Tab-separated table of C-alpha atoms and ligand atoms in Angstrom:
chain	number	residue	atom	x	y	z
D	1	MET	CA	-19.529	-5.273	-2.623
D	2	ARG	CA	-16.831	-6.990	-0.617
D	3	GLU	CA	-15.761	-10.394	-1.836
D	4	ARG	CA	-18.048	-12.682	0.154
D	5	LEU	CA	-15.370	-15.316	0.654
D	6	SER	CA	-14.644	-15.779	4.293
D	7	ARG	CA	-11.783	-18.283	4.302
D	8	TYR	CA	-9.100	-19.940	2.236
D	9	LEU	CA	-7.975	-23.519	2.360
D	10	ALA	CA	-4.403	-23.855	1.128
D	11	GLY	CA	-3.125	-27.396	0.575
D	12	PRO	CA	0.514	-28.170	1.347
D	13	GLY	CA	3.228	-27.942	-1.291
D	14	GLY	CA	2.895	-26.938	-4.922
D	15	ARG	CA	5.185	-25.788	-7.693
D	16	ILE	CA	5.306	-22.174	-8.820
D	17	GLU	CA	5.831	-21.403	-12.504
D	18	GLY	CA	4.705	-19.451	-15.532
D	19	GLU	CA	3.863	-15.785	-16.043
D	20	LEU	CA	1.584	-13.542	-14.069
D	21	THR	CA	0.275	-9.997	-14.135
D	22	VAL	CA	-0.902	-8.521	-10.844
D	23	PRO	CA	-3.640	-5.869	-10.465
D	24	GLY	CA	-2.877	-2.145	-10.557
D	25	ASP	CA	-1.026	-0.269	-7.847
D	26	LYS	CA	-3.245	0.763	-4.946
D	27	SER	CA	-1.282	3.850	-3.892
D	28	ILE	CA	-1.127	5.159	-7.458
D	29	SER	CA	-4.805	4.407	-8.180
D	30	HIS	CA	-5.976	6.381	-5.100
D	31	ARG	CA	-3.838	9.341	-6.075
D	32	ALA	CA	-4.840	9.299	-9.749
D	33	LEU	CA	-8.512	9.524	-8.722
D	34	MET	CA	-8.025	12.270	-6.143
D	35	PHE	CA	-5.682	14.413	-8.209
D	36	GLY	CA	-7.942	13.925	-11.235
D	37	GLY	CA	-10.898	15.076	-9.124
D	38	ILE	CA	-9.359	18.442	-8.240
D	39	ALA	CA	-7.640	18.974	-11.599
D	40	GLU	CA	-8.895	21.085	-14.459
D	41	GLY	CA	-9.845	18.877	-17.394
D	42	THR	CA	-10.152	15.120	-17.758
D	43	THR	CA	-7.905	12.448	-16.298
D	44	ASP	CA	-7.779	9.122	-18.132
D	45	ILE	CA	-6.651	6.258	-15.912
D	46	THR	CA	-5.757	2.821	-17.294
D	47	GLY	CA	-4.650	-0.187	-15.261
D	48	PHE	CA	-6.780	1.129	-12.369
D	49	LEU	CA	-7.015	-1.140	-9.324
D	50	ALA	CA	-10.707	-2.028	-9.051
D	51	GLY	CA	-10.246	-3.115	-5.433
D	52	GLU	CA	-12.475	-2.080	-2.551
D	53	ASP	CA	-10.042	0.524	-1.160
D	54	CYS	CA	-9.816	2.495	-4.396
D	55	LEU	CA	-13.535	2.114	-5.033
D	56	ALA	CA	-14.113	3.806	-1.657
D	57	THR	CA	-12.048	6.752	-2.917
D	58	LEU	CA	-13.978	6.745	-6.200
D	59	ARG	CA	-17.365	6.811	-4.422
D	60	ALA	CA	-16.212	9.540	-2.012
D	61	LEU	CA	-15.190	11.763	-4.931
D	62	GLN	CA	-18.577	11.183	-6.568
D	63	ALA	CA	-20.255	12.164	-3.288
D	64	LEU	CA	-18.168	15.370	-3.395
D	65	GLY	CA	-19.559	16.236	-6.835
D	66	VAL	CA	-16.940	14.756	-9.192
D	67	ARG	CA	-18.269	13.014	-12.320
D	68	ILE	CA	-16.491	9.713	-12.919
D	69	GLU	CA	-17.047	7.158	-15.682
D	70	ARG	CA	-15.718	3.601	-15.882
D	71	PRO	CA	-15.924	2.432	-19.486
D	72	GLU	CA	-14.116	-0.736	-18.397
D	73	GLU	CA	-13.310	-2.225	-15.036
D	74	GLN	CA	-9.742	-0.889	-15.093
D	75	HIS	CA	-10.337	2.208	-17.204
D	76	VAL	CA	-11.577	5.303	-15.386
D	77	LEU	CA	-12.334	8.796	-16.632
D	78	VAL	CA	-12.349	11.532	-14.009
D	79	TYR	CA	-13.900	14.854	-15.026
D	80	GLY	CA	-11.984	17.218	-12.765
D	81	VAL	CA	-13.911	20.005	-11.029
D	82	GLY	CA	-10.876	22.269	-10.570
D	83	PRO	CA	-9.363	23.593	-7.332
D	84	ASP	CA	-12.603	25.150	-5.989
D	85	GLY	CA	-15.099	22.750	-7.486
D	86	LEU	CA	-15.672	20.135	-4.744
D	87	ARG	CA	-19.130	20.291	-3.120
D	88	PRO	CA	-20.222	19.162	0.358
D	89	ALA	CA	-21.214	15.495	0.565
D	90	ALA	CA	-24.729	14.705	1.765
D	91	ALA	CA	-23.503	12.161	4.320
D	92	ALA	CA	-20.333	10.941	6.055
D	93	LEU	CA	-17.706	9.699	3.589
D	94	ASP	CA	-17.044	5.992	4.164
D	95	MET	CA	-13.416	5.044	3.464
D	96	GLY	CA	-13.930	1.343	4.226
D	97	ASN	CA	-10.610	-0.324	5.080
D	98	ALA	CA	-8.478	2.315	3.323
D	99	GLY	CA	-5.913	4.187	5.425
D	100	THR	CA	-4.543	5.961	2.364
D	101	ALA	CA	-8.004	7.214	1.401
D	102	ILE	CA	-8.906	8.652	4.795
D	103	ARG	CA	-5.537	10.329	5.377
D	104	LEU	CA	-5.188	11.851	1.915
D	105	PHE	CA	-8.807	13.034	2.001
D	106	MET	CA	-8.032	14.795	5.299
D	107	GLY	CA	-5.404	16.855	3.467
D	108	LEU	CA	-7.695	17.422	0.507
D	109	LEU	CA	-10.792	18.391	2.503
D	110	ALA	CA	-9.325	20.372	5.428
D	111	PRO	CA	-8.854	23.504	3.248
D	112	GLN	CA	-12.404	23.370	1.797
D	113	ARG	CA	-15.103	25.890	2.690
D	114	PHE	CA	-17.512	23.144	3.799
D	115	ASP	CA	-17.753	20.498	6.517
D	116	SER	CA	-16.909	16.807	5.995
D	117	THR	CA	-17.018	13.681	8.150
D	118	LEU	CA	-14.754	10.699	7.406
D	119	ILE	CA	-15.462	7.202	8.716
D	120	GLY	CA	-14.424	3.632	7.874
D	121	ASP	CA	-14.741	-0.045	8.784
D	122	ALA	CA	-13.938	-1.508	12.213
D	123	SER	CA	-10.194	-1.732	11.429
D	124	LEU	CA	-9.942	1.832	10.109
D	125	MET	CA	-11.922	3.190	13.081
D	126	ARG	CA	-9.090	1.929	15.337
D	127	ARG	CA	-6.225	3.530	13.385
D	128	PRO	CA	-4.335	6.704	14.395
D	129	MET	CA	-5.394	9.936	12.659
D	130	GLU	CA	-3.746	12.601	14.855
D	131	ARG	CA	-0.511	12.160	12.902
D	132	VAL	CA	-2.345	13.906	10.049
D	133	ALA	CA	-4.765	16.086	12.045
D	134	ALA	CA	-1.983	17.746	14.079
D	135	PRO	CA	0.020	19.261	11.179
D	136	LEU	CA	-3.208	20.238	9.394
D	137	ARG	CA	-4.356	22.070	12.533
D	138	SER	CA	-1.129	24.041	12.604
D	139	MET	CA	-1.912	25.104	9.036
D	140	GLY	CA	-5.243	26.500	10.273
D	141	ALA	CA	-7.546	23.521	9.800
D	142	ASN	CA	-10.476	22.958	12.106
D	143	ILE	CA	-10.332	19.203	12.473
D	144	GLN	CA	-11.248	16.752	15.210
D	145	THR	CA	-10.719	13.074	15.869
D	146	LEU	CA	-12.260	10.858	18.534
D	147	ASP	CA	-9.379	10.112	20.917
D	148	GLY	CA	-7.055	10.219	17.920
D	149	ARG	CA	-9.195	7.921	15.761
D	150	PRO	CA	-12.037	8.324	13.268
D	151	PRO	CA	-14.630	9.655	12.862
D	152	VAL	CA	-12.658	12.627	11.574
D	153	GLU	CA	-14.762	15.780	11.704
D	154	ILE	CA	-13.595	18.593	9.444
D	155	ARG	CA	-15.171	22.031	9.742
D	156	ALA	CA	-15.204	24.619	6.944
D	157	SER	CA	-11.826	26.309	6.650
D	158	GLY	CA	-11.272	30.028	6.786
D	159	GLY	CA	-8.030	29.607	4.814
D	160	MET	CA	-4.854	27.603	5.315
D	161	ARG	CA	-1.255	28.801	5.658
D	162	ALA	CA	1.935	27.017	4.657
D	163	ILE	CA	4.066	25.247	7.280
D	164	ASP	CA	7.523	23.775	7.644
D	165	TYR	CA	6.863	20.320	8.999
D	166	ALA	CA	9.320	17.657	10.126
D	167	LEU	CA	7.510	14.313	9.968
D	168	PRO	CA	7.933	12.370	13.229
D	169	VAL	CA	7.497	9.039	11.347
D	170	ALA	CA	8.397	8.064	7.786
D	171	SER	CA	4.848	8.036	6.420
D	172	ALA	CA	3.842	8.684	2.831
D	173	GLN	CA	0.249	9.157	3.921
D	174	VAL	CA	1.106	11.968	6.346
D	175	LYS	CA	3.532	13.535	3.852
D	176	SER	CA	0.906	13.416	1.102
D	177	ALA	CA	-1.856	14.878	3.287
D	178	VAL	CA	0.331	17.844	4.252
D	179	LEU	CA	1.385	18.392	0.615
D	180	LEU	CA	-2.260	18.281	-0.560
D	181	ALA	CA	-3.236	20.839	2.089
D	182	GLY	CA	-0.142	22.864	1.164
D	183	LEU	CA	-1.330	22.969	-2.422
D	184	GLN	CA	-4.388	24.865	-1.201
D	185	ALA	CA	-2.576	26.996	1.410
D	186	PHE	CA	-1.074	30.475	1.301
D	187	GLY	CA	2.720	30.318	0.907
D	188	ARG	CA	5.243	27.534	0.394
D	189	THR	CA	4.898	24.360	2.478
D	190	HIS	CA	7.996	22.321	3.379
D	191	VAL	CA	7.872	18.715	4.578
D	192	THR	CA	11.009	16.970	5.852
D	193	GLU	CA	11.135	13.173	6.063
D	194	PRO	CA	13.128	11.257	8.712
D	195	ALA	CA	13.726	8.562	6.049
D	196	PRO	CA	12.485	8.227	2.465
D	197	SER	CA	8.903	6.953	2.130
D	198	ARG	CA	7.055	6.169	-1.099
D	199	ASP	CA	7.062	9.235	-3.349
D	200	HIS	CA	4.090	8.615	-5.643
D	201	THR	CA	2.463	11.900	-4.613
D	202	GLU	CA	5.494	13.947	-5.599
D	203	ARG	CA	5.913	12.102	-8.905
D	204	MET	CA	2.248	12.267	-9.829
D	205	LEU	CA	1.794	15.925	-8.902
D	206	GLY	CA	4.589	16.554	-11.403
D	207	ALA	CA	2.647	14.650	-14.067
D	208	PHE	CA	-0.379	16.885	-13.313
D	209	GLY	CA	1.776	19.949	-13.973
D	210	VAL	CA	2.483	20.955	-10.368
D	211	GLU	CA	5.980	22.044	-9.382
D	212	VAL	CA	7.280	19.996	-6.469
D	213	LEU	CA	10.784	20.825	-5.272
D	214	ARG	CA	13.051	18.372	-3.486
D	215	ASP	CA	16.162	19.322	-1.575
D	216	GLY	CA	17.634	16.352	0.295
D	217	ALA	CA	15.008	15.107	2.718
D	218	THR	CA	12.814	18.198	2.262
D	219	ILE	CA	9.960	18.540	-0.220
D	220	ALA	CA	8.461	21.946	-0.985
D	221	ILE	CA	5.244	22.937	-2.708
D	222	GLU	CA	3.886	26.401	-3.440
D	223	GLY	CA	0.214	26.923	-2.655
D	224	GLY	CA	-2.264	27.965	-5.331
D	225	GLN	CA	-0.969	25.804	-8.204
D	226	THR	CA	-3.579	24.245	-10.468
D	227	LEU	CA	-3.479	20.596	-11.523
D	228	ARG	CA	-4.096	19.792	-15.188
D	229	GLY	CA	-5.863	16.532	-16.041
D	230	THR	CA	-3.610	13.943	-17.644
D	231	ARG	CA	-3.307	10.282	-18.654
D	232	VAL	CA	-2.211	7.940	-15.904
D	233	ARG	CA	-1.007	4.429	-16.681
D	234	VAL	CA	-1.067	2.489	-13.422
D	235	PRO	CA	1.599	-0.252	-13.182
D	236	GLY	CA	1.061	-3.577	-11.402
D	237	ASP	CA	1.262	-3.225	-7.630
D	238	PHE	CA	4.685	-4.225	-6.301
D	239	SER	CA	3.042	-5.031	-2.955
D	240	SER	CA	0.773	-7.572	-4.680
D	241	ALA	CA	3.657	-8.943	-6.742
D	242	ALA	CA	5.548	-9.400	-3.447
D	243	PHE	CA	3.505	-12.483	-2.520
D	244	PHE	CA	4.542	-14.162	-5.757
D	245	ILE	CA	8.142	-12.988	-5.511
D	246	VAL	CA	8.396	-14.854	-2.215
D	247	ALA	CA	6.393	-17.803	-3.581
D	248	GLY	CA	8.883	-17.942	-6.478
D	249	CYS	CA	11.861	-17.905	-4.074
D	250	LEU	CA	10.308	-20.882	-2.275
D	251	ALA	CA	9.087	-23.023	-5.149
D	252	ALA	CA	9.786	-21.779	-8.705
D	253	GLU	CA	12.244	-24.417	-9.916
D	254	ASN	CA	12.034	-23.152	-13.507
D	255	GLY	CA	11.316	-19.538	-12.691
D	256	LEU	CA	8.262	-17.276	-12.454
D	257	LEU	CA	7.852	-14.082	-14.476
D	258	LEU	CA	5.818	-11.180	-13.122
D	259	ARG	CA	4.964	-8.712	-15.864
D	260	ASN	CA	4.448	-4.956	-15.749
D	261	VAL	CA	5.217	-4.326	-12.084
D	262	GLY	CA	5.850	-0.864	-10.622
D	263	VAL	CA	9.444	-0.744	-9.371
D	264	ASN	CA	9.629	2.706	-7.858
D	265	PRO	CA	12.756	2.459	-5.648
D	266	THR	CA	10.809	3.748	-2.632
D	267	ARG	CA	8.730	0.551	-2.840
D	268	THR	CA	11.144	-2.242	-3.700
D	269	GLY	CA	13.030	-2.762	-0.422
D	270	LEU	CA	11.808	-6.385	-0.422
D	271	ILE	CA	13.974	-7.196	-3.455
D	272	GLU	CA	17.055	-5.979	-1.619
D	273	LEU	CA	16.110	-7.891	1.547
D	274	LEU	CA	15.447	-11.141	-0.314
D	275	ARG	CA	18.696	-10.780	-2.255
D	276	GLN	CA	20.530	-10.359	1.047
D	277	MET	CA	18.852	-13.648	2.034
D	278	GLY	CA	20.251	-15.289	-1.100
D	279	ALA	CA	17.319	-14.975	-3.522
D	280	ASP	CA	17.699	-15.059	-7.307
D	281	ILE	CA	15.583	-12.099	-8.493
D	282	ARG	CA	16.122	-10.376	-11.839
D	283	VAL	CA	14.531	-7.060	-12.706
D	284	HIS	CA	14.069	-6.308	-16.424
D	285	PRO	CA	13.150	-2.624	-16.805
D	286	GLN	CA	10.424	-2.102	-19.382
D	287	GLY	CA	11.820	-0.648	-22.555
D	288	GLY	CA	15.385	-1.263	-21.388
D	289	ARG	CA	17.390	0.301	-18.609
D	290	SER	CA	18.128	3.611	-20.268
D	291	SER	CA	14.989	4.133	-22.323
D	292	GLY	CA	13.553	6.678	-19.880
D	293	ASN	CA	10.210	4.998	-20.505
D	294	GLU	CA	8.524	5.862	-17.236
D	295	PRO	CA	4.861	6.777	-17.680
D	296	ASN	CA	3.932	9.418	-15.084
D	297	GLY	CA	7.460	9.190	-13.736
D	298	GLU	CA	6.892	5.672	-12.374
D	299	PRO	CA	9.408	2.991	-13.447
D	300	ILE	CA	7.950	-0.338	-14.598
D	301	ALA	CA	9.683	-3.712	-14.997
D	302	ASP	CA	9.202	-7.435	-15.462
D	303	ILE	CA	10.471	-9.370	-12.464
D	304	GLU	CA	11.879	-12.876	-12.776
D	305	VAL	CA	12.345	-15.039	-9.725
D	306	ARG	CA	13.718	-18.545	-9.164
D	307	ARG	CA	13.792	-20.937	-6.268
D	308	SER	CA	16.833	-20.474	-4.095
D	309	ARG	CA	18.105	-21.361	-0.646
D	310	LEU	CA	17.302	-18.512	1.700
D	311	ARG	CA	19.372	-17.547	4.751
D	312	GLY	CA	18.117	-15.518	7.700
D	313	ILE	CA	19.318	-11.901	7.993
D	314	LYS	CA	19.277	-8.917	10.303
D	315	VAL	CA	17.027	-6.487	8.432
D	316	PRO	CA	18.698	-3.058	8.103
D	317	GLU	CA	16.390	-0.460	9.649
D	318	SER	CA	16.944	1.850	6.689
D	319	LEU	CA	15.062	-0.655	4.487
D	320	VAL	CA	11.991	-0.818	6.735
D	321	PRO	CA	10.049	2.141	5.211
D	322	LEU	CA	10.954	0.915	1.695
D	323	SER	CA	9.361	-2.478	2.353
D	324	ILE	CA	6.760	-1.492	4.941
D	325	ASP	CA	3.803	-3.365	3.400
D	326	GLU	CA	5.862	-6.453	2.593
D	327	PHE	CA	6.711	-7.602	6.123
D	328	PRO	CA	3.929	-10.185	6.427
D	329	VAL	CA	5.310	-12.083	3.436
D	330	LEU	CA	8.942	-11.366	4.347
D	331	PHE	CA	8.247	-13.074	7.703
D	332	ILE	CA	7.087	-16.133	5.743
D	333	ALA	CA	10.346	-16.067	3.752
D	334	ALA	CA	12.213	-15.840	7.072
D	335	ALA	CA	10.263	-18.820	8.430
D	336	CYS	CA	11.507	-20.855	5.433
D	337	ALA	CA	15.111	-19.611	5.599
D	338	GLU	CA	18.128	-21.229	7.205
D	339	GLY	CA	18.979	-19.511	10.492
D	340	GLU	CA	17.547	-16.513	12.280
D	341	THR	CA	15.955	-13.315	10.983
D	342	LEU	CA	15.647	-10.197	13.111
D	343	VAL	CA	13.513	-7.151	12.325
D	344	ARG	CA	13.673	-4.074	14.592
D	345	GLY	CA	12.561	-0.464	14.125
D	346	ALA	CA	9.249	-1.566	12.643
D	347	LEU	CA	6.816	-0.080	15.173
D	348	GLU	CA	4.659	1.200	12.306
D	349	LEU	CA	3.632	-2.407	11.617
D	350	ARG	CA	1.571	-2.282	14.796
D	351	VAL	CA	-0.799	0.350	13.353
D	352	LYS	CA	-1.503	-1.080	9.905
D	353	GLU	CA	-4.762	-2.823	8.936
D	354	SER	CA	-3.980	-5.056	11.935
D	355	ASP	CA	-1.109	-5.194	14.427
D	356	ARG	CA	1.035	-7.018	11.880
D	357	LEU	CA	3.781	-7.918	14.360
D	358	ALA	CA	1.400	-9.570	16.827
D	359	VAL	CA	-0.836	-11.220	14.232
D	360	MET	CA	2.094	-12.655	12.255
D	361	ALA	CA	3.770	-13.893	15.469
D	362	GLN	CA	0.549	-15.627	16.464
D	363	GLY	CA	0.138	-17.255	13.039
D	364	LEU	CA	3.766	-18.435	12.888
D	365	THR	CA	3.382	-19.962	16.354
D	366	THR	CA	0.270	-21.820	15.152
D	367	LEU	CA	2.353	-23.359	12.341
D	368	GLY	CA	5.102	-24.312	14.812
D	369	VAL	CA	7.656	-21.720	13.660
D	370	GLU	CA	9.785	-20.517	16.551
D	371	ASN	CA	9.534	-16.734	16.926
D	372	GLN	CA	9.668	-13.955	19.437
D	373	LEU	CA	7.504	-10.853	19.359
D	374	LEU	CA	9.497	-7.710	20.203
D	375	ALA	CA	8.195	-4.236	21.005
D	376	ASP	CA	9.203	-2.939	17.565
D	377	GLY	CA	9.900	-6.075	15.585
D	378	LEU	CA	10.024	-9.834	15.347
D	379	TRP	CA	12.669	-12.548	15.663
D	380	ILE	CA	12.142	-15.752	13.671
D	381	ARG	CA	14.075	-19.019	13.490
D	382	GLY	CA	13.670	-20.509	10.018
D	383	THR	CA	12.938	-24.181	9.478
D	384	ASP	CA	12.876	-26.758	6.652
D	385	SER	CA	9.169	-27.285	6.922
D	386	PHE	CA	6.402	-26.503	9.354
D	387	GLY	CA	2.937	-27.734	10.138
D	388	GLY	CA	-0.473	-26.570	8.999
D	389	GLY	CA	-3.295	-25.195	11.109
D	390	THR	CA	-5.914	-22.498	11.291
D	391	ILE	CA	-4.774	-18.885	10.973
D	392	ASP	CA	-6.868	-15.855	11.896
D	393	SER	CA	-5.917	-13.032	9.513
D	394	HIS	CA	-7.781	-10.497	11.692
D	395	GLY	CA	-9.317	-9.135	8.506
D	396	ASP	CA	-5.901	-8.048	7.212
D	397	HIS	CA	-5.506	-8.693	3.476
D	398	ARG	CA	-1.732	-8.950	3.519
D	399	ILE	CA	-1.687	-11.398	6.458
D	400	ALA	CA	-4.175	-13.626	4.616
D	401	MET	CA	-2.109	-13.657	1.404
D	402	ALA	CA	1.170	-14.177	3.286
D	403	PHE	CA	-0.096	-17.362	4.955
D	404	ALA	CA	-1.403	-18.611	1.622
D	405	VAL	CA	2.220	-18.419	0.392
D	406	ALA	CA	3.359	-20.272	3.537
D	407	SER	CA	1.388	-23.325	2.395
D	408	LEU	CA	4.118	-24.010	-0.185
D	409	LYS	CA	6.367	-25.185	2.668
D	410	ALA	CA	3.755	-26.598	5.050
D	411	ARG	CA	3.377	-30.333	5.809
D	412	SER	CA	-0.409	-30.092	5.981
D	413	ALA	CA	-3.173	-27.716	4.950
D	414	ILE	CA	-3.432	-24.144	6.218
D	415	GLU	CA	-6.912	-22.731	6.755
D	416	ILE	CA	-6.958	-18.935	6.721
D	417	ARG	CA	-9.942	-17.168	8.250
D	418	ASP	CA	-11.458	-13.719	7.703
D	419	VAL	CA	-10.082	-13.158	4.211
D	420	ALA	CA	-12.795	-10.964	2.650
D	421	ASN	CA	-10.501	-7.921	2.789
D	422	VAL	CA	-8.138	-9.447	0.249
D	423	ALA	CA	-10.534	-7.747	-2.175
D	424	THR	CA	-9.329	-4.346	-0.923
D	425	SER	CA	-6.004	-4.716	-2.720
D	426	PHE	CA	-5.981	-7.912	-4.784
D	427	PRO	CA	-9.284	-8.825	-6.417
D	428	GLY	CA	-8.856	-12.222	-8.068
D	429	PHE	CA	-6.046	-13.326	-5.737
D	430	VAL	CA	-7.213	-16.943	-5.570
D	431	ALA	CA	-7.325	-17.288	-9.364
D	432	SER	CA	-3.844	-15.759	-9.714
D	433	ALA	CA	-2.448	-17.910	-6.912
D	434	ARG	CA	-3.873	-21.077	-8.478
D	435	ALA	CA	-2.527	-20.087	-11.880
D	436	ALA	CA	0.925	-19.672	-10.349
D	437	GLY	CA	0.714	-23.096	-8.681
D	438	LEU	CA	-0.625	-22.657	-5.144
D	439	GLN	CA	-3.105	-25.322	-4.043
D	440	ILE	CA	-5.612	-22.809	-2.765
D	441	ASP	CA	-9.396	-22.736	-2.644
D	442	ALA	CA	-11.805	-20.171	-1.329
D	443	ALA	CA	-14.463	-21.624	0.930
C	1	S3P	C1	0.651	4.243	1.616
C	1	S3P	C2	1.576	4.501	2.598
C	1	S3P	C3	1.978	3.541	3.638
C	1	S3P	C4	1.519	2.120	3.283
C	1	S3P	C5	0.116	2.083	2.775
C	1	S3P	C6	-0.022	2.936	1.522
C	1	S3P	C7	0.339	5.295	0.636
C	1	S3P	O1	1.391	3.911	4.861
C	1	S3P	O2	1.653	1.279	4.409
C	1	S3P	O3	-0.272	0.760	2.494
C	1	S3P	O4	-0.319	4.997	-0.391
C	1	S3P	O5	0.733	6.446	0.866
C	1	S3P	P1	2.116	4.975	5.849
C	1	S3P	O6	2.190	6.257	5.178
C	1	S3P	O7	1.233	5.030	7.067
C	1	S3P	O8	3.449	4.348	6.158
């Protein structure tokens, strides 16, 4: 069930302090379930994100014939059915709000010898799917979208062949879908990225015993390899920690410590951006810098952050894919910084759970923060403090949480509407935010 909360009321000001652990990583939880489903043997997942997005993946796998047990909320056992063991689902598979689920399932299901239909909620039904369908078609898939959007109709495959594919956009979802199809195709598939995107798929396939080769910007995978079930320890989600990293920059006089956070370098662009803005952020790798203690190849750290004066920056385009989900909260940091911040080359933000450029621009305007919406970015003039007001999150979890953080610098309360989807990635956000020092209530 979706969290039934429909709005937040965030009072102005507040002091951030203490220690916090955020829920498990969403990208890694989706992949652990899916890879476990098609592996031979059992996969034991701890630290699983029990958010709505990953639960949609879990239910879809069950509908495809995979037995899954959840002895505890964050502990999941997946009894893999092996490479040919998935069975047709009785009905359309509902991916809810989850872009990662629908796109990775396209890669997983296109090579199967049965038909599948993939659907989602109103937001997902508006999002582009041809970016995945097109390369899968050139591998031999019989796959259709409705004017580029879901429902995605997949017809039984007569066999897939490897391709060499140059991704037109830096997208981990497209890369992962092609690699998953390549795993079930004849020959060796090559995917070349225009810029590095998150590499959880490559790292986790390695942990499941699959050989993934990387040569510069090109990743190669040989078809026909079998995954072997394994243990997956899911770290805290950096993208959830991001809200508190910014909150700490704004209001943690004595520091805030975030424990057990995934710090895969393809995810942590926000740390670099905030440091360029003048932030005091310290990363303490778990087990020490050279311990090599990286369960499933994913580095984990404690992150310490302190209040500091932020200055506006011109965001280097090379850091955009490495901080792609963090822009809503980075825009809040920019609104609180001295001087101007400019983001360009971020067109992808227009096709996330909402049009994050337009929705953030609208919300900042409501609070009285001067900004200009650009075709592929946003310009913001920071200010000492801004007003309150009513923000429409457009059902986008990260927009809702970003404006909750903004309340730390607001002169009056911020009401945030349409927040139920926060449960897709951060169940318990309000409790964590209150524990850290935000004056927030769910209404
Ligand atoms: C994700 C990839 C990114 C990101 C999304 C999760 C993933 O999307 O925005 O939240 O788990 O692969 P794109 O691949 O579309 O950039």
